PDB file of C-alpha atoms in Angstrom:
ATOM      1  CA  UNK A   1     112.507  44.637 175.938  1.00 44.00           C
ATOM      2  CA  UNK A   2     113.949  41.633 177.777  1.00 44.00           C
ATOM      3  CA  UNK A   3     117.641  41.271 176.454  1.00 45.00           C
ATOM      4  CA  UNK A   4     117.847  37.646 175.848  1.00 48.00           C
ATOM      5  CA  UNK A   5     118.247  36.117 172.521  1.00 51.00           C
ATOM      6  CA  UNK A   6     118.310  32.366 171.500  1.00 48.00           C
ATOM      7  CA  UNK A   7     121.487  31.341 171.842  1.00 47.00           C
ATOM      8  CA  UNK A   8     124.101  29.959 168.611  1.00 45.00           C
ATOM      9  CA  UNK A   9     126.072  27.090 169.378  1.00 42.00           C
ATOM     10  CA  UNK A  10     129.963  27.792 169.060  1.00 42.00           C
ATOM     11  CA  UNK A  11     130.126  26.455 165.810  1.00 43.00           C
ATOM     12  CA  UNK A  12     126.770  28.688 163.848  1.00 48.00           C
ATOM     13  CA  UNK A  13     125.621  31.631 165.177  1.00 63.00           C
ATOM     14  CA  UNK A  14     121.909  33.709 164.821  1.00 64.00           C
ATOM     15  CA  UNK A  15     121.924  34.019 161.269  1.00 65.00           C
ATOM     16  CA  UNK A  16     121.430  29.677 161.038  1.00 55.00           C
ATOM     17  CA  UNK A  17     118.527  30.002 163.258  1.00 60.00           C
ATOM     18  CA  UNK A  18     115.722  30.793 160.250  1.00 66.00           C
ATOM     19  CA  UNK A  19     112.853  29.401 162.274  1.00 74.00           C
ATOM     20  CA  UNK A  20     113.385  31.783 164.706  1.00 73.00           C
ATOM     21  CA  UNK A  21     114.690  34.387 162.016  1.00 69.00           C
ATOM     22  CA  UNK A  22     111.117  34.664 160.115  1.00 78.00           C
ATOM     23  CA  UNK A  23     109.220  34.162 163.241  1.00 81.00           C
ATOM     24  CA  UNK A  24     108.348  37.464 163.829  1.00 85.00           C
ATOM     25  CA  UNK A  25     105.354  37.917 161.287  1.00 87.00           C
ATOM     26  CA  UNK A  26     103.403  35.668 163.946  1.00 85.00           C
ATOM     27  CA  UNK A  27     102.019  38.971 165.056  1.00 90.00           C
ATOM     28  CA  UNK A  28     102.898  41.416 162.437  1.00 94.00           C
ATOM     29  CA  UNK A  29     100.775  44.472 163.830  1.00 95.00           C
ATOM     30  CA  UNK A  30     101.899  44.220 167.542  1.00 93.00           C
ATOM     31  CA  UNK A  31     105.228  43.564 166.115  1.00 93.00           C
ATOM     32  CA  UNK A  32     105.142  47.348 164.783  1.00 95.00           C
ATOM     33  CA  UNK A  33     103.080  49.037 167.534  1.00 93.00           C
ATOM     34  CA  UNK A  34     104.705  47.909 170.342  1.00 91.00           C
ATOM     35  CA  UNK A  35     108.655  47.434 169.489  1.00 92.00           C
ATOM     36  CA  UNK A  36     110.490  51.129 170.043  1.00 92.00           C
ATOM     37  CA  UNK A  37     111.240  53.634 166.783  1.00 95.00           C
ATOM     38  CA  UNK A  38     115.242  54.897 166.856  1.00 97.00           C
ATOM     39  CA  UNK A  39     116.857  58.103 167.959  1.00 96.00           C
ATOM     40  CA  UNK A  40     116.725  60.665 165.481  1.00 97.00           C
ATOM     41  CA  UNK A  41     120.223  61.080 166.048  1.00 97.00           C
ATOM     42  CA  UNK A  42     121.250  58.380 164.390  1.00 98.00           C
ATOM     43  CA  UNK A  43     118.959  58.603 161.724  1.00 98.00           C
ATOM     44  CA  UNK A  44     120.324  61.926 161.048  1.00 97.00           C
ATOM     45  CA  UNK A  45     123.665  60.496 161.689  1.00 97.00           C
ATOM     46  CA  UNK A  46     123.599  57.590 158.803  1.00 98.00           C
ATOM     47  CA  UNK A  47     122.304  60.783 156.898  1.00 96.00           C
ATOM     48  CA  UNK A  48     124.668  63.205 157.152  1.00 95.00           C
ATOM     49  CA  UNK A  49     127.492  60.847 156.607  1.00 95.00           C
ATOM     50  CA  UNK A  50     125.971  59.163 153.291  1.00 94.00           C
ATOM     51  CA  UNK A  51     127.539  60.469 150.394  1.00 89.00           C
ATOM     52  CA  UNK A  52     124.341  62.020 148.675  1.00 74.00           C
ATOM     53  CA  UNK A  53     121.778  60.938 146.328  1.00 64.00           C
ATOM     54  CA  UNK A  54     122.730  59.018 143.619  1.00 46.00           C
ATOM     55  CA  UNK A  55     122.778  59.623 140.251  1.00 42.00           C
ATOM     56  CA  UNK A  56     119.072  59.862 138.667  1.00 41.00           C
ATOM     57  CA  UNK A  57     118.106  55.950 137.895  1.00 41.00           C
ATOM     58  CA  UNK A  58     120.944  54.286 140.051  1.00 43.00           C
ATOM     59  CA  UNK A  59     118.768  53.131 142.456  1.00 45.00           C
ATOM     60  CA  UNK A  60     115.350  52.045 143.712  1.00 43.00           C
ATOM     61  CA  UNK A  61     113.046  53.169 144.321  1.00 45.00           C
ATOM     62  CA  UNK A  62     111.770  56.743 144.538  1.00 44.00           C
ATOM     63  CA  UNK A  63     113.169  58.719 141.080  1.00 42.00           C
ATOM     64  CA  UNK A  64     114.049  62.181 142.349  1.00 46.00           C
ATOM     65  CA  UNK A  65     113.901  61.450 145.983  1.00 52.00           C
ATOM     66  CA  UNK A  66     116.149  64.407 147.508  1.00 65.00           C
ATOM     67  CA  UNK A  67     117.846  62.478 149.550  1.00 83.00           C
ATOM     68  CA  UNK A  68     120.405  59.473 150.133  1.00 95.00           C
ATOM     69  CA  UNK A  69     118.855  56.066 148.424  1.00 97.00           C
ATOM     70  CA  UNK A  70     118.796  53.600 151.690  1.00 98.00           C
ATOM     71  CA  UNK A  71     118.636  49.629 151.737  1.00 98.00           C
ATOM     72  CA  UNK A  72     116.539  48.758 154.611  1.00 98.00           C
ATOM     73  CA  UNK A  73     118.131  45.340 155.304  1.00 98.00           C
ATOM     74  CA  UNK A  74     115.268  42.271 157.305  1.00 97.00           C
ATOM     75  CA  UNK A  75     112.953  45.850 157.256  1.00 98.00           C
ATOM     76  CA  UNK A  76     110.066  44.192 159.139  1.00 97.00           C
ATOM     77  CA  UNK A  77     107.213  46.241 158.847  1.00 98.00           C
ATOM     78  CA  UNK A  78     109.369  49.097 158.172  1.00 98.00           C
ATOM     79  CA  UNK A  79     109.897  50.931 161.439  1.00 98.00           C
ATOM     80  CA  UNK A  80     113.929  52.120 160.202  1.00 98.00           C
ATOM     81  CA  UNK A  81     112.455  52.453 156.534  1.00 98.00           C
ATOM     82  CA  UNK A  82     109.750  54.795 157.296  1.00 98.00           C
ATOM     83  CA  UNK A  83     112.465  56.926 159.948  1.00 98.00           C
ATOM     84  CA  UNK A  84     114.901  57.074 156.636  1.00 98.00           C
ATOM     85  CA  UNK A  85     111.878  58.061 154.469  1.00 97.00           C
ATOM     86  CA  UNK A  86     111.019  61.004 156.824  1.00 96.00           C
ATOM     87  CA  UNK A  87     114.267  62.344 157.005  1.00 96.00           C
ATOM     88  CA  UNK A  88     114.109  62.498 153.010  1.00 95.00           C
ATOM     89  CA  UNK A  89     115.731  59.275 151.812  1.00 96.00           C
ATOM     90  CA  UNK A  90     114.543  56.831 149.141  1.00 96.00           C
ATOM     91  CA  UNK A  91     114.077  53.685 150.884  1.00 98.00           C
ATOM     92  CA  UNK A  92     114.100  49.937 149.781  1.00 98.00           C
ATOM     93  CA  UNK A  93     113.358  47.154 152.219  1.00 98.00           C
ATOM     94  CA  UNK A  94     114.607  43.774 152.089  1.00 98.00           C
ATOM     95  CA  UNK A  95     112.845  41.265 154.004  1.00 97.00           C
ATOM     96  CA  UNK A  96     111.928  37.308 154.009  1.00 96.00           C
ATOM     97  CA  UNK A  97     108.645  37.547 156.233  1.00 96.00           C
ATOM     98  CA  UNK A  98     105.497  38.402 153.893  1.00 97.00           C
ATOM     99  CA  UNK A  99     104.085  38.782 157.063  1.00 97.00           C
ATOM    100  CA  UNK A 100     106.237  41.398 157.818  1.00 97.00           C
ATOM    101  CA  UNK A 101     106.557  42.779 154.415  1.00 98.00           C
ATOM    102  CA  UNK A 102     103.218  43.190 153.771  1.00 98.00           C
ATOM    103  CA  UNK A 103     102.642  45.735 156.890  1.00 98.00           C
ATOM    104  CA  UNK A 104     105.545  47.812 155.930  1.00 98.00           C
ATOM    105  CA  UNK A 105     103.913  47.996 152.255  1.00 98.00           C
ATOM    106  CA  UNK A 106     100.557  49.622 153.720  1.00 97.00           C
ATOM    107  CA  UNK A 107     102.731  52.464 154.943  1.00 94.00           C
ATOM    108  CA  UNK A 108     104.139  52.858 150.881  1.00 96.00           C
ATOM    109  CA  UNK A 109     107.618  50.890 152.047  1.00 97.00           C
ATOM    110  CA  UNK A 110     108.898  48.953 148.380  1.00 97.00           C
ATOM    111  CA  UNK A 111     109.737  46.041 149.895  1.00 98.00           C
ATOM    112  CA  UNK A 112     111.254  42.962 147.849  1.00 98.00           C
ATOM    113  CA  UNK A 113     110.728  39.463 149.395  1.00 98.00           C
ATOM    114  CA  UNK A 114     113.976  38.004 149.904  1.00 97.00           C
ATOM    115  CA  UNK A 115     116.774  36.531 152.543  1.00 96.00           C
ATOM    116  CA  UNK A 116     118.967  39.331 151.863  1.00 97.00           C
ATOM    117  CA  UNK A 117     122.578  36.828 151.593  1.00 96.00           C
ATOM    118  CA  UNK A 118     120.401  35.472 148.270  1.00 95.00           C
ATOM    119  CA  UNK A 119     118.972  38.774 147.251  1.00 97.00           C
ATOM    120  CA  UNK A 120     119.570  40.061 143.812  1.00 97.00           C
ATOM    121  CA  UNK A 121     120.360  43.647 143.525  1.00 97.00           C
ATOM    122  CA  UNK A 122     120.030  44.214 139.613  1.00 96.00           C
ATOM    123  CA  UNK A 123     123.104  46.657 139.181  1.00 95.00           C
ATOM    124  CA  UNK A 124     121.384  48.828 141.795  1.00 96.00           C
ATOM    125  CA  UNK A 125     123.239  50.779 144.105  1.00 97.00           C
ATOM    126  CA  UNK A 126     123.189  53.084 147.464  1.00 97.00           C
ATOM    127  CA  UNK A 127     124.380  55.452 149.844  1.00 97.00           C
ATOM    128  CA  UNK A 128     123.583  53.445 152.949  1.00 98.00           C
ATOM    129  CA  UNK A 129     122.767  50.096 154.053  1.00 98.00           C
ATOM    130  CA  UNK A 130     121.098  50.116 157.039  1.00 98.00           C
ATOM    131  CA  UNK A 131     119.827  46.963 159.207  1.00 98.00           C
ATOM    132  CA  UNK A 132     117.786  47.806 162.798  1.00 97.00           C
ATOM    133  CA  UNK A 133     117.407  45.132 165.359  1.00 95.00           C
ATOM    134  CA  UNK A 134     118.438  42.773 162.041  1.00 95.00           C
ATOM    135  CA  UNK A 135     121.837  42.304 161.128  1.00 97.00           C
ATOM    136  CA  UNK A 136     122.193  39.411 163.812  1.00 93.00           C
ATOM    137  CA  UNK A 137     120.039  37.496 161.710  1.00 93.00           C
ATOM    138  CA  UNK A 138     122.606  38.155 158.552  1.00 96.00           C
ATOM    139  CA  UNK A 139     125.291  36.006 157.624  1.00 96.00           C
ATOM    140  CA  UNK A 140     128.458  38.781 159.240  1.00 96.00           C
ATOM    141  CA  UNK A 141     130.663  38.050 156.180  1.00 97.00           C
ATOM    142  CA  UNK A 142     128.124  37.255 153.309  1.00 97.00           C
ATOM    143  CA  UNK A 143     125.998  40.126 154.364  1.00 98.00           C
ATOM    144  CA  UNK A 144     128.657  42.565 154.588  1.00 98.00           C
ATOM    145  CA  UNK A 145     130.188  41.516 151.323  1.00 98.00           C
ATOM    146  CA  UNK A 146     126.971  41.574 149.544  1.00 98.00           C
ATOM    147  CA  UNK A 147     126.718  45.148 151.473  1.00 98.00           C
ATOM    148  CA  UNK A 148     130.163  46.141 149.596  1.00 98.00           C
ATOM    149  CA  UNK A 149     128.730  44.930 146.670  1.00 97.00           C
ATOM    150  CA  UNK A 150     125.526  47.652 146.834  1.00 98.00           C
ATOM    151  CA  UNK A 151     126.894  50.782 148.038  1.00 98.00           C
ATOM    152  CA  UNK A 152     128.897  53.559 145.995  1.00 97.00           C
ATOM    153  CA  UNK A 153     132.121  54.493 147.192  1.00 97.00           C
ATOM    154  CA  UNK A 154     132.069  56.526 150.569  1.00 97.00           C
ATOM    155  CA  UNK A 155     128.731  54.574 150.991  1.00 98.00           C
ATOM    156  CA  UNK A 156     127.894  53.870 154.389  1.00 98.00           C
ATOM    157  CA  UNK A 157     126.970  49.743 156.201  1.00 98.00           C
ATOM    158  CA  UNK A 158     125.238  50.884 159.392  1.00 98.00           C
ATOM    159  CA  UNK A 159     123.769  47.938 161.499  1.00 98.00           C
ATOM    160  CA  UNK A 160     122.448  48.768 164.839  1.00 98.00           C
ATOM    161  CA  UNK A 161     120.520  47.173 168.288  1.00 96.00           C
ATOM    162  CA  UNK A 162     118.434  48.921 171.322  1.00 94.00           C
ATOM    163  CA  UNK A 163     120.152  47.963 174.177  1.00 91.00           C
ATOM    164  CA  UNK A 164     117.397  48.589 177.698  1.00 86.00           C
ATOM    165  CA  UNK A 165     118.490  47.593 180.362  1.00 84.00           C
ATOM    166  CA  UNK A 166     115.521  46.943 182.427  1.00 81.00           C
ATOM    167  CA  UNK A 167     114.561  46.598 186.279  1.00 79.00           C
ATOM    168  CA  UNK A 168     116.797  43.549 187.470  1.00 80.00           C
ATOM    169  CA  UNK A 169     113.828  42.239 189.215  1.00 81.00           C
ATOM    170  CA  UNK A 170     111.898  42.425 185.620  1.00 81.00           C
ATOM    171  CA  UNK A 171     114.596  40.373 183.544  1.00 80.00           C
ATOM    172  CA  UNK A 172     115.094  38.160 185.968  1.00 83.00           C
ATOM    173  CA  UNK A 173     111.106  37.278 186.346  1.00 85.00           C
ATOM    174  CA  UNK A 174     111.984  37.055 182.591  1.00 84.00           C
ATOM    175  CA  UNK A 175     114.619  34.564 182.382  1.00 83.00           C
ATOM    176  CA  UNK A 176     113.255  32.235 184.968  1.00 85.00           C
ATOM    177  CA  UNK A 177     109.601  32.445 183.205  1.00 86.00           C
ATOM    178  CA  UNK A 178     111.251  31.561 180.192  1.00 83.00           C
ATOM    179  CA  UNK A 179     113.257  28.233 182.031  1.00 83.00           C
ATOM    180  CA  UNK A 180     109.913  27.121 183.376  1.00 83.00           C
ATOM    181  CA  UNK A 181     107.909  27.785 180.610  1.00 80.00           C
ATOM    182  CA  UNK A 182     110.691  26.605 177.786  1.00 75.00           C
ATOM    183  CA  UNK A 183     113.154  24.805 179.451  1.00 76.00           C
ATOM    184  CA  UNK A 184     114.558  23.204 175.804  1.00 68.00           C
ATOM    185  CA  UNK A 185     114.862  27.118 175.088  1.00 64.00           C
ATOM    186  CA  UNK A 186     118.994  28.011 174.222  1.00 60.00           C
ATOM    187  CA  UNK A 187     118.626  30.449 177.300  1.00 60.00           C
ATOM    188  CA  UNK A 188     121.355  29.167 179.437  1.00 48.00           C
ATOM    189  CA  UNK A 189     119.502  27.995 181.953  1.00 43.00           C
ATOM    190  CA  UNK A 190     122.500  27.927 184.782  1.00 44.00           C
ATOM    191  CA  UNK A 191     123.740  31.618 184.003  1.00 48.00           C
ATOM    192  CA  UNK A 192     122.949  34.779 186.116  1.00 51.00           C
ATOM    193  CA  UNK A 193     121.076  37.497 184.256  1.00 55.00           C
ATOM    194  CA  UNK A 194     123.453  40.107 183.085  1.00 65.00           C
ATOM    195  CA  UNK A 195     123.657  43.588 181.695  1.00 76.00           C
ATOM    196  CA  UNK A 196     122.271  44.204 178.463  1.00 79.00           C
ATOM    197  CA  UNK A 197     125.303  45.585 177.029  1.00 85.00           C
ATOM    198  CA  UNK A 198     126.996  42.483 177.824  1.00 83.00           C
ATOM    199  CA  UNK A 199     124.455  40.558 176.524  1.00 82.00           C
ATOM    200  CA  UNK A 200     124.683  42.448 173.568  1.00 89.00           C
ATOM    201  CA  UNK A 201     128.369  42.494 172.957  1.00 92.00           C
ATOM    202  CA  UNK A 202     128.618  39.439 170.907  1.00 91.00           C
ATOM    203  CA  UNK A 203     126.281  40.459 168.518  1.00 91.00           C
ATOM    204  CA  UNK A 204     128.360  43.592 167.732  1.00 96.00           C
ATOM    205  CA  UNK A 205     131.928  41.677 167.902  1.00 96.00           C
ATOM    206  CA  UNK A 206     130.608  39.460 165.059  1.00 96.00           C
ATOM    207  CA  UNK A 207     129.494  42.363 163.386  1.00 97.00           C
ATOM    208  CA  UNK A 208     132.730  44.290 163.074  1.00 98.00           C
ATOM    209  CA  UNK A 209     134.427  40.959 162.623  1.00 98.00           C
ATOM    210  CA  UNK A 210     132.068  40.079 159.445  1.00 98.00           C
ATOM    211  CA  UNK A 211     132.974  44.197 158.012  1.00 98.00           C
ATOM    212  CA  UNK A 212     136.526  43.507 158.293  1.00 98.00           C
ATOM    213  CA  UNK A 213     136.900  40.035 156.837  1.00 98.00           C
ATOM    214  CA  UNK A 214     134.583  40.682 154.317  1.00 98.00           C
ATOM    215  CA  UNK A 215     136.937  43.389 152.813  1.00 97.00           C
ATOM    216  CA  UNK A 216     136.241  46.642 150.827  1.00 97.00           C
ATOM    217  CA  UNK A 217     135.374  48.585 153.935  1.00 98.00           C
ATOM    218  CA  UNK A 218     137.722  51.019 156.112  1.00 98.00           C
ATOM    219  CA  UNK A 219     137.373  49.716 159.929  1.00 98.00           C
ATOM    220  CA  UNK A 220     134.543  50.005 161.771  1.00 98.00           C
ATOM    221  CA  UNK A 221     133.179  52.410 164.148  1.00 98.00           C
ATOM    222  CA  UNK A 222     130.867  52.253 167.126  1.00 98.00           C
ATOM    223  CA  UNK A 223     128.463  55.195 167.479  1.00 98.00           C
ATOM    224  CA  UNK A 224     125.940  54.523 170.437  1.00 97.00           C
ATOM    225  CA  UNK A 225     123.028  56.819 171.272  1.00 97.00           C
ATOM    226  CA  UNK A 226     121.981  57.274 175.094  1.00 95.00           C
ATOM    227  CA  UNK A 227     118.415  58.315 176.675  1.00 91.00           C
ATOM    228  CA  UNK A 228     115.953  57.463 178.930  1.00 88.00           C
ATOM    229  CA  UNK A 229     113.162  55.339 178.015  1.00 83.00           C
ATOM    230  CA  UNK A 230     110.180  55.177 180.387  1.00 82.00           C
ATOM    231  CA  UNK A 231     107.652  52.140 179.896  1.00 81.00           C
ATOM    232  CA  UNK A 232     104.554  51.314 181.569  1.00 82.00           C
ATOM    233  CA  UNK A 233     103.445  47.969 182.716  1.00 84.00           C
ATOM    234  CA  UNK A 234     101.117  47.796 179.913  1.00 87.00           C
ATOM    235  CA  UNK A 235     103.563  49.032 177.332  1.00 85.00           C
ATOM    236  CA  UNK A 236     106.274  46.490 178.570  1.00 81.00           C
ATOM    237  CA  UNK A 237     103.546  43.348 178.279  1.00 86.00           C
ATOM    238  CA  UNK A 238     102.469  44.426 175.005  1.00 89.00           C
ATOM    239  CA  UNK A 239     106.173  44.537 173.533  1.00 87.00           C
ATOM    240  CA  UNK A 240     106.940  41.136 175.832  1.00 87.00           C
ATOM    241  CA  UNK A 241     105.311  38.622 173.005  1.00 89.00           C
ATOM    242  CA  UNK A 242     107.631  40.151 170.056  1.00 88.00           C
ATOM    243  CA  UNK A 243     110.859  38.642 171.364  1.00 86.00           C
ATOM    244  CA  UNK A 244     112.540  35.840 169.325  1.00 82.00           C
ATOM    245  CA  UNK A 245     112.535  33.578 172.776  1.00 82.00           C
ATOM    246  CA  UNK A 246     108.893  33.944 172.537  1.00 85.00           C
ATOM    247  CA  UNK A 247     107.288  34.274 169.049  1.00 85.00           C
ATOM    248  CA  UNK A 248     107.607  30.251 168.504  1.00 83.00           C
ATOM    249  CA  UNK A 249     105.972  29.389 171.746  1.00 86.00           C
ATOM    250  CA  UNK A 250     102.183  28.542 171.890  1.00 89.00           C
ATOM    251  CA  UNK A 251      99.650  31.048 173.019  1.00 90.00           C
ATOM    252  CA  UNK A 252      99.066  30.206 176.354  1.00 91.00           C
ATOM    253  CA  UNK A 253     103.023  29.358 176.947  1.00 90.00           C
ATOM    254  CA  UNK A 254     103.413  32.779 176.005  1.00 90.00           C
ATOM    255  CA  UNK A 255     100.343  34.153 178.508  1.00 92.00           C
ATOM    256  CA  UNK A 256     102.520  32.455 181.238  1.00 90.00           C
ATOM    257  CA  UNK A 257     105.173  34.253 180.733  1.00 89.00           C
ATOM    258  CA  UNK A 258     103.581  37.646 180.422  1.00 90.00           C
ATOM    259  CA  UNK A 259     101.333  36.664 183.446  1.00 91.00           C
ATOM    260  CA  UNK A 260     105.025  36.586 185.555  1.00 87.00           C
ATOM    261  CA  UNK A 261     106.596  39.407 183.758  1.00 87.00           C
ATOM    262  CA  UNK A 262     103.452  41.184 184.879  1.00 87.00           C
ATOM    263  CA  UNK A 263     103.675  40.407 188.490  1.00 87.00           C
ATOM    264  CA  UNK A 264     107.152  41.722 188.782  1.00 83.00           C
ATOM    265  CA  UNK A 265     106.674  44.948 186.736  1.00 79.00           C
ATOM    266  CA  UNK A 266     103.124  45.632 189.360  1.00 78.00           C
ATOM    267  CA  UNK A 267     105.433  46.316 191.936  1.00 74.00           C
ATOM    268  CA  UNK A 268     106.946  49.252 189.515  1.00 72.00           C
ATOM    269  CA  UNK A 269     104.115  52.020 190.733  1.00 69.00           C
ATOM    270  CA  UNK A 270     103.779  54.216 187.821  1.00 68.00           C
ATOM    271  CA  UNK A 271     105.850  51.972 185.466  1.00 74.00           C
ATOM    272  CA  UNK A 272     109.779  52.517 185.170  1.00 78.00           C
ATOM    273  CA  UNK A 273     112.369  54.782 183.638  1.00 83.00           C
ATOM    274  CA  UNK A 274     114.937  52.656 182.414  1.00 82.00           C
ATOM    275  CA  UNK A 275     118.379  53.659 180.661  1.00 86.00           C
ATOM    276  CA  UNK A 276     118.616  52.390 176.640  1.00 91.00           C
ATOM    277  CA  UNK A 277     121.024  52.953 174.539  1.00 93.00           C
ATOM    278  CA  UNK A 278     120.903  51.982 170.763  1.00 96.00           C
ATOM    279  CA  UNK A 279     124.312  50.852 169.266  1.00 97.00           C
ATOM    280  CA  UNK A 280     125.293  51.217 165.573  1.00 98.00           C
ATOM    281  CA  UNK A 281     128.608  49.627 163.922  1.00 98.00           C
ATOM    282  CA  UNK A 282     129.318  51.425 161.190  1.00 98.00           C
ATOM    283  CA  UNK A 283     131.868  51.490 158.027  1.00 98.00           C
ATOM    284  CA  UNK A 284     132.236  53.247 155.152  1.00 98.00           C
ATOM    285  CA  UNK A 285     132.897  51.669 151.712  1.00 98.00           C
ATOM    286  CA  UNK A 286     136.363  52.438 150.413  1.00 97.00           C
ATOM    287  CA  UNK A 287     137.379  52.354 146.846  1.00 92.00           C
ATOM    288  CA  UNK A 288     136.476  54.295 143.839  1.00 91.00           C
ATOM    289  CA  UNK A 289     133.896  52.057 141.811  1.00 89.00           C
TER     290      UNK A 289
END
């Protein structure tokens, strides 16, 4: 996936961006074919260091689930929800697209409709709150307090990003598609492309930053998960369309871009193995109630 995000201006950030937010249910199905499930690593990760399941009736949904109850936050179609769910957790999602919602619900994710800063949690509480690919498009201090708010004690805020970094010649076809395409795009349009991790970096800054001023959570962690990730031309093209610089754009804006994406991944015989790591910050919730 190309690493390039609309841009905040210094004084917002992501999370102000809503049009671009609930965009994503443009294309709900290719949405959850095409974009990339998570390392069971860290799935067994969040797991392991949950505190356990709750007592019976704490939380929704799934009465006698065996495992850890989970908060999917912005769930999509429920990619991380149904990854919790097979590794034995009771799973909620939380997510404003009904779009979106309404795929993860024909896979049996409960989903409730709702930006999670304004959702209402009913005295419900959880072992883990977990946000994939999401938590940019959270308020860093409202949605970690409201995260305190939800968990037990020992309960675990886990927010985490894939980071590929793709074939330079790909992300740069990328960017400069997108400035000829988009030009009013946030993209900017003077920079060099850079490493995804770099790119990246921000986002998880402002995540720790939002744990820590929020309070009522010990300091956060980085955990990151590395592998190999090896993508045809045709599974790169298909993903292309479900990134936020794109999912506003008209149809055959869009088919321009793909159309030069294209001709610098057919030079890729075979497709390309490209390094991706997926980044979690993490933080357990202190106290004792």
């Amino acid at each position: 996936m190309p690493t390039v995000e609309p841009e905040p201006t210094p004084a917002t950030g992501t999370h102000h961006l809503r049009e671009v937010a609930e965009s994503f249910g443009a294309d709900a199905e290719r949405y959850d074919r095409a974009r990339p499930r998570y390392p069971r690593a860290l799935v067994d990760r969040v797991v392991a260091a949950a505190p356990g399941p709750a007592a019976p009736g704490s939380a929704a949904p799934g009465p006698g689930a065996p495992g850890p109850a989970v908060l999917d936050v912005g769930c999509g179609t429920g990619i991380v929800a149904r990854q919790f769910r097979a590794a034995g957790c009771a799973v909620l999602g939380v997510e404003p697209d009904a779009r979106m919602a309404a795929v993860a619900r024909r896979d049996g994710v409960v989903v409730e409709e709702a930006v999670f800063e304004g959702w209402e949690p009913a005295g419900r509480r959880f072992d883990a709150v977990v946000a994939g690919q999401a938590w940019h498009w959270v308020d860093p201090v409202a949605g970690a307090a409201k995260a305190a708010r939800v968990l037990r004690p020992g309960g675990l805020l886990a927010v985490f990003w894939h980071v590929p970094e793709p074939p330079a010649q790909v992300g740069a076809a990328f960017l400069a598609a997108c400035r000829r395409v988009a030009p009013e795009l946030p993209l900017g349009a003077g920079a060099a492309p850079r490493s995804a991790l770099s790119v990246y970096e921000p986002m998880f800054a402002k995540a720790a930053d939002g744990i820590r001023a929020a309070g009522g959570f010990g300091e956060p962690e980085r955990w990151r998960f590395d592998r190999e990730r090896h993508c045809t031309r045709d599974s790169w093209l298909a993903q292309l369309p479900t990134s936020g610089v794109l999912t506003r754009l008209p149809a055959d804006e869009v088919a321009r871009v793909v159309d030069e994406v294209g001709a610098a991944f057919a030079v890729l015989e075979g497709g390309s193995t490209m390094p991706c790591a997926t980044v979690a910050v993490v933080a357990a919730r202190t106290g004792t109630t």
